[in-house]
Amino acid sequence: MSRKPSPRGAWEWQRTARTRLGMLDAARAVFAERGFAEAGIADVVRRAGCSVGSLYHHFGGKTELFLALWEDHQRAHEEAAASGVAEARRAGVADPVELFIAGARAYLRGAWERRDLTRLFMDGDAPPGFELIRRTRGREWVRQNSVLLGADDTPLDRLTTAVLTAAIAEAAREVAVCETGAEAEAVIDASITLIRRLAGR
């Protein structure tokens, strides 16, 4: 027979989740202001209002904090893109390129909403080994886009999918440095126009 979690256990889990979220929020602010190399654990701890021991207990150190932010950022991108594609499908869109564009638009809007993180993860100031992690995730992103586009396993189709994916990544960089939401939307619209041209539309 399974037992329900005790109210105390649920409360402790919520407190732990809040503590972890507070540390991530503090790390996000510190990394955005100072970059990874110049940021210190003491800065994060001070901003989060926690102890050094608590931070190491939850994350293990500065690199792990950075990678946890990266994973959260990537998850948000993936969820936004998937939601954009699903919404387009519900609206009756069946063309693979148009579905790809719906996902790209949602992805790029997320790049604007989380522009501090977009800039952080694209500027090269990262822990050792991060570039390999990013490249590996990039290859998986190309594979997913290939499935969405219904691309064949030919050199031309593989290259086309890689170029379209790279175009979104570069557009995200441009969106993240915009000064206003209106400017970001204009860049997103231009990016969609470029994607259509690259896709032969």
C-alpha positions as a printed NumPy array, in Angstrom:
array([[  0.   ,   0.   ,   0.   ],
       [  1.425,   3.402,  -0.969],
       [  1.342,   6.234,   1.484],
       [  0.512,   9.819,   0.641],
       [  3.322,  12.29 ,   1.232],
       [  3.008,  13.982,   4.579],
       [  2.154,  17.694,   4.651],
       [  5.577,  18.278,   6.179],
       [  7.277,  16.425,   3.323],
       [  5.343,  18.408,   0.728],
       [  6.223,  21.659,   2.475],
       [  9.911,  20.755,   2.585],
       [  9.88 ,  19.856,  -1.114],
       [  8.26 ,  23.207,  -1.972],
       [ 10.79 ,  25.04 ,   0.164],
       [ 13.648,  23.193,  -1.567],
       [ 12.189,  24.044,  -4.988],
       [ 11.853,  27.717,  -3.99 ],
       [ 15.428,  27.758,  -2.694],
       [ 16.73 ,  26.234,  -5.92 ],
       [ 14.722,  28.675,  -8.045],
       [ 16.021,  31.598,  -5.985],
       [ 19.593,  30.488,  -6.585],
       [ 18.985,  30.137, -10.321],
       [ 17.392,  33.593, -10.486],
       [ 20.363,  35.061,  -8.622],
       [ 22.854,  33.253, -10.864],
       [ 21.007,  34.472, -13.942],
       [ 21.28 ,  38.08 , -12.801],
       [ 24.946,  37.766, -11.787],
       [ 26.02 ,  35.946, -14.959],
       [ 24.113,  38.448, -17.114],
       [ 25.835,  41.37 , -15.382],
       [ 29.362,  39.999, -15.066],
       [ 29.676,  37.016, -17.396],
       [ 30.631,  33.534, -16.303],
       [ 34.366,  34.107, -15.786],
       [ 33.966,  37.231, -13.63 ],
       [ 30.983,  36.019, -11.622],
       [ 31.693,  34.622,  -8.176],
       [ 29.809,  32.205,  -5.971],
       [ 29.828,  34.902,  -3.273],
       [ 27.936,  37.237,  -5.63 ],
       [ 25.274,  34.604,  -6.267],
       [ 24.955,  33.686,  -2.598],
       [ 24.632,  37.32 ,  -1.569],
       [ 21.937,  38.006,  -4.156],
       [ 20.05 ,  34.782,  -3.389],
       [ 20.228,  35.317,   0.38 ],
       [ 21.449,  31.772,   0.969],
       [ 24.577,  30.12 ,   2.305],
       [ 27.534,  28.861,   0.304],
       [ 26.899,  25.398,   1.708],
       [ 23.299,  25.439,   0.525],
       [ 24.328,  26.469,  -2.975],
       [ 26.922,  23.694,  -3.207],
       [ 24.361,  21.235,  -1.84 ],
       [ 21.873,  22.086,  -4.599],
       [ 24.227,  22.646,  -7.534],
       [ 27.807,  21.753,  -6.711],
       [ 29.326,  25.01 ,  -7.947],
       [ 29.372,  27.801, -10.493],
       [ 29.664,  25.572, -13.559],
       [ 26.669,  23.495, -12.487],
       [ 24.633,  26.667, -11.957],
       [ 25.51 ,  27.814, -15.473],
       [ 24.575,  24.449, -16.97 ],
       [ 21.303,  24.327, -15.021],
       [ 20.386,  27.747, -16.463],
       [ 21.332,  26.493, -19.938],
       [ 19.141,  23.411, -19.572],
       [ 16.184,  25.494, -18.362],
       [ 16.697,  27.908, -21.268],
       [ 16.857,  25.086, -23.818],
       [ 13.775,  23.421, -22.334],
       [ 11.855,  26.698, -22.605],
       [ 12.949,  27.045, -26.252],
       [ 11.906,  23.49 , -27.062],
       [  8.535,  23.856, -25.351],
       [  7.842,  27.165, -27.121],
       [  8.759,  25.743, -30.539],
       [  6.711,  22.585, -29.977],
       [  3.76 ,  24.683, -28.83 ],
       [  4.061,  26.894, -31.915],
       [  4.052,  23.855, -34.205],
       [  1.116,  22.268, -32.353],
       [ -0.894,  25.5  , -32.561],
       [ -0.244,  25.728, -36.309],
       [ -1.357,  22.114, -36.759],
       [ -4.572,  22.826, -34.829],
       [ -5.183,  25.738, -37.208],
       [ -4.997,  23.313, -40.127],
       [ -1.414,  23.941, -41.268],
       [  0.077,  20.792, -42.795],
       [  2.92 ,  22.12 , -44.945],
       [  6.244,  21.107, -43.297],
       [  7.962,  24.421, -44.071],
       [  5.075,  26.416, -42.599],
       [  5.155,  24.232, -39.478],
       [  8.907,  24.811, -39.252],
       [  8.299,  28.559, -39.547],
       [  5.68 ,  28.445, -36.777],
       [  8.204,  26.758, -34.495],
       [ 10.953,  29.186, -35.516],
       [  8.789,  32.216, -34.76 ],
       [  7.965,  30.887, -31.279],
       [ 11.645,  30.089, -30.689],
       [ 12.726,  33.591, -31.687],
       [ 10.099,  35.242, -29.502],
       [ 11.514,  33.214, -26.617],
       [ 14.979,  34.504, -27.506],
       [ 13.64 ,  38.04 , -26.999],
       [ 11.784,  37.215, -23.776],
       [ 14.931,  35.619, -22.323],
       [ 17.389,  37.875, -24.131],
       [ 19.745,  38.08 , -21.154],
       [ 20.225,  34.306, -21.279],
       [ 20.37 ,  34.234, -25.083],
       [ 23.255,  36.714, -25.009],
       [ 24.957,  34.905, -22.127],
       [ 24.996,  31.54 , -23.883],
       [ 26.102,  32.953, -27.232],
       [ 28.937,  35.247, -26.189],
       [ 31.529,  32.512, -25.589],
       [ 32.09 ,  33.285, -21.893],
       [ 31.313,  29.83 , -20.547],
       [ 32.817,  27.004, -18.501],
       [ 35.191,  24.488, -20.103],
       [ 33.346,  21.865, -22.107],
       [ 30.281,  24.01 , -22.717],
       [ 30.977,  24.444, -26.427],
       [ 30.891,  20.676, -26.902],
       [ 27.572,  20.489, -25.034],
       [ 26.166,  23.26 , -27.211],
       [ 27.358,  21.616, -30.446],
       [ 25.889,  18.269, -29.399],
       [ 22.534,  19.92 , -28.64 ],
       [ 22.773,  21.74 , -31.971],
       [ 23.15 ,  18.454, -33.855],
       [ 20.076,  17.099, -32.071],
       [ 18.182,  20.268, -33.011],
       [ 19.099,  19.733, -36.683],
       [ 17.897,  16.113, -36.431],
       [ 14.552,  17.217, -34.955],
       [ 14.132,  19.852, -37.651],
       [ 14.912,  17.259, -40.296],
       [ 12.052,  15.108, -39.006],
       [  9.683,  18.102, -38.908],
       [ 10.587,  19.097, -42.466],
       [ 10.293,  15.522, -43.712],
       [ 13.782,  15.828, -45.18 ],
       [ 15.365,  12.913, -47.01 ],
       [ 18.754,  11.547, -46.034],
       [ 20.533,  13.153, -48.958],
       [ 23.482,  15.559, -48.782],
       [ 21.328,  18.421, -50.128],
       [ 18.478,  17.85 , -47.656],
       [ 20.885,  17.465, -44.731],
       [ 22.697,  20.67 , -45.684],
       [ 19.44 ,  22.564, -46.208],
       [ 18.178,  21.581, -42.762],
       [ 21.512,  22.523, -41.164],
       [ 21.472,  25.937, -42.9  ],
       [ 17.866,  26.635, -41.861],
       [ 18.674,  25.678, -38.265],
       [ 21.782,  27.862, -38.255],
       [ 19.707,  30.749, -39.631],
       [ 17.387,  30.508, -36.62 ],
       [ 20.347,  30.451, -34.227],
       [ 21.874,  33.555, -35.814],
       [ 18.505,  35.286, -35.86 ],
       [ 18.162,  34.589, -32.131],
       [ 21.473,  36.373, -31.573],
       [ 20.205,  39.398, -33.507],
       [ 16.872,  39.385, -31.679],
       [ 18.623,  39.286, -28.308],
       [ 20.517,  42.528, -28.947],
       [ 17.469,  44.508, -30.055],
       [ 16.566,  47.59 , -28.036],
       [ 12.783,  47.232, -28.141],
       [ 10.109,  44.604, -28.623],
       [  9.056,  46.263, -31.885],
       [ 12.605,  46.035, -33.211],
       [ 12.774,  42.388, -32.143],
       [  9.521,  41.623, -33.995],
       [ 10.912,  43.298, -37.116],
       [ 14.02 ,  41.101, -36.924],
       [ 11.828,  38.032, -36.418],
       [  9.751,  38.941, -39.48 ],
       [ 12.93 ,  39.419, -41.513],
       [ 14.189,  36.051, -40.281],
       [ 11.004,  34.339, -41.427],
       [ 11.371,  35.981, -44.85 ],
       [ 14.944,  34.648, -45.05 ],
       [ 13.831,  31.147, -44.019],
       [ 11.2  ,  31.16 , -46.751],
       [ 13.816,  32.16 , -49.329],
       [ 16.274,  29.509, -48.142],
       [ 13.49 ,  26.941, -48.287],
       [ 12.624,  28.028, -51.844],
       [  9.262,  29.613, -50.939]])
